XYZ file of C-alpha atoms in Angstrom:
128
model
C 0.000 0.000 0.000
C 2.826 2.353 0.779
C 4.476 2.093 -2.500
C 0.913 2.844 -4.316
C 0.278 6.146 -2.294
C 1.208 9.310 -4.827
C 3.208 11.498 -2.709
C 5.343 8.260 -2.358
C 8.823 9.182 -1.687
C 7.283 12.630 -0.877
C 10.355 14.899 1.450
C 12.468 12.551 1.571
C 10.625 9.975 3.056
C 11.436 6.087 2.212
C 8.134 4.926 2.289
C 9.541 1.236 2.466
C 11.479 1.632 4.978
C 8.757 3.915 7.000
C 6.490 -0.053 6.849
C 8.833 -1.333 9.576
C 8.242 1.897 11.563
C 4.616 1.627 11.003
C 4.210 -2.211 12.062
C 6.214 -1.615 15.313
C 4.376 1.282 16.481
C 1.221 -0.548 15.522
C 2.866 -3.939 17.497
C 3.798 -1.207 20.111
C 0.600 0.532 20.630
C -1.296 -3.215 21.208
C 0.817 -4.201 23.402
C 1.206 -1.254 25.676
C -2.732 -0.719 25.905
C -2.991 -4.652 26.795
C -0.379 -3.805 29.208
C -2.157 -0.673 30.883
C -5.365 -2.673 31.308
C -3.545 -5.604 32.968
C -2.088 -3.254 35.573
C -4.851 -1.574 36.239
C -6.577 -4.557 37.466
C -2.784 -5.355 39.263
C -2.781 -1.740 40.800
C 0.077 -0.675 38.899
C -1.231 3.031 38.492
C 2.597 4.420 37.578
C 3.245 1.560 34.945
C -0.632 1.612 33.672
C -0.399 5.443 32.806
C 3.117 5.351 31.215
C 1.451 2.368 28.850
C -1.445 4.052 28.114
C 0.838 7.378 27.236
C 3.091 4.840 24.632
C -0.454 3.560 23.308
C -1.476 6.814 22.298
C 2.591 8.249 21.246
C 2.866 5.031 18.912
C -0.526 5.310 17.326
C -0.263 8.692 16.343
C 3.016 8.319 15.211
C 1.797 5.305 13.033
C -1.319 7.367 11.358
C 1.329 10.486 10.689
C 3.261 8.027 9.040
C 0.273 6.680 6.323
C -0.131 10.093 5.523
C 2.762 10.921 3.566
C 0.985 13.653 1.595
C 1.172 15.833 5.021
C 4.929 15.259 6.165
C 6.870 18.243 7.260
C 10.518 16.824 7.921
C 10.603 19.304 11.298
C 7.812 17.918 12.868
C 8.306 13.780 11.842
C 11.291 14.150 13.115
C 9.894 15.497 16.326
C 7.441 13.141 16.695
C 9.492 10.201 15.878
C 12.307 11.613 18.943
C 9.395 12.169 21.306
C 7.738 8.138 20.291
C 11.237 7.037 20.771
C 11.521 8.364 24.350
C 8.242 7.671 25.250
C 9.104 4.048 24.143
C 12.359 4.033 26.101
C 10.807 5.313 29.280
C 7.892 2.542 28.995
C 10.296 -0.044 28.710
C 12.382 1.199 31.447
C 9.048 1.205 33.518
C 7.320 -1.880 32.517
C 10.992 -3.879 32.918
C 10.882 -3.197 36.561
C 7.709 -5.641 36.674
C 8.892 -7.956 33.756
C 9.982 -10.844 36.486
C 6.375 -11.304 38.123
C 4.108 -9.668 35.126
C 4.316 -11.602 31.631
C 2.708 -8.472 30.354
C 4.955 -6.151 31.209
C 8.226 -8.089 29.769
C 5.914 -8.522 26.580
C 5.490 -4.512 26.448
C 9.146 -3.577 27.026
C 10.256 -5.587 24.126
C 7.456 -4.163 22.234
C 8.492 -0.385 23.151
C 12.511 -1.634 22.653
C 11.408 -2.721 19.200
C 9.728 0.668 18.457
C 11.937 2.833 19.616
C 14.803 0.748 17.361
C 12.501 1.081 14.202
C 11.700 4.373 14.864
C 15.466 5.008 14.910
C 16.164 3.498 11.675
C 13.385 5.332 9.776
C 14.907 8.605 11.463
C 18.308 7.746 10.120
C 16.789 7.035 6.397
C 14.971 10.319 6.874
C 17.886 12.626 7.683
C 20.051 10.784 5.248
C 17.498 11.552 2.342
């Protein structure tokens, strides 16, 4: 679908590469929202709202990303930096319960994976 949009390769955007960046935010934003409503019923308020906050980070990012005919460089770049903290301070929170919540290891590796993608589209972007 990505290669069939018309502003395809639009600002310098590699819309191939963007698909990996797309699928982990998507994997991302499952994960952590599974994750937040787990805790919530394991009265993990801290880790439940720092899920929820990567939910919402990765699935915007995602949808910014299908619509290539609205990229502005500045602001992808932005978002992507802000998705990739987010990620990394999910992770960092959910690891912390990863030995007694299945969950929670599950959601760090899905926020790890994210921010790495994220990072690699990033790279491709700045290169272009």
């Amino acid at each position: 679908m990505m290669k069939s949009m018309p502003m395809a390769g639009a600002a310098g955007m590699d819309m191939a590469m963007m698909q990996g960046c797309i699928e982990a935010c998507s994997a991302a934003s499952m994960a952590a929202t599974m994750c937040a409503d787990a805790d919530g019923g394991e009265g993990m308020g801290r880790c439940a709202s720092m899920c929820m906050n990567t939910a919402e980070m990765a699935d915007t990012m995602m949808r910014m990303m299908l619509r290539p005919a609205g990229y502005d460089m500045g602001v992808m770049t932005s978002m992507m930096s802000t998705c990739m903290a987010m990620g990394e301070a999910c992770a960092a929170e959910c690891d912390m319960h990863a030995a007694m919540s299945e969950h929670c290891r599950v959601c760090a590796a899905a926020c790890r994976a994210m921010v790495e993608a994220c990072s690699t589209a990033m790279s491709a972007m700045q290169a272009a």
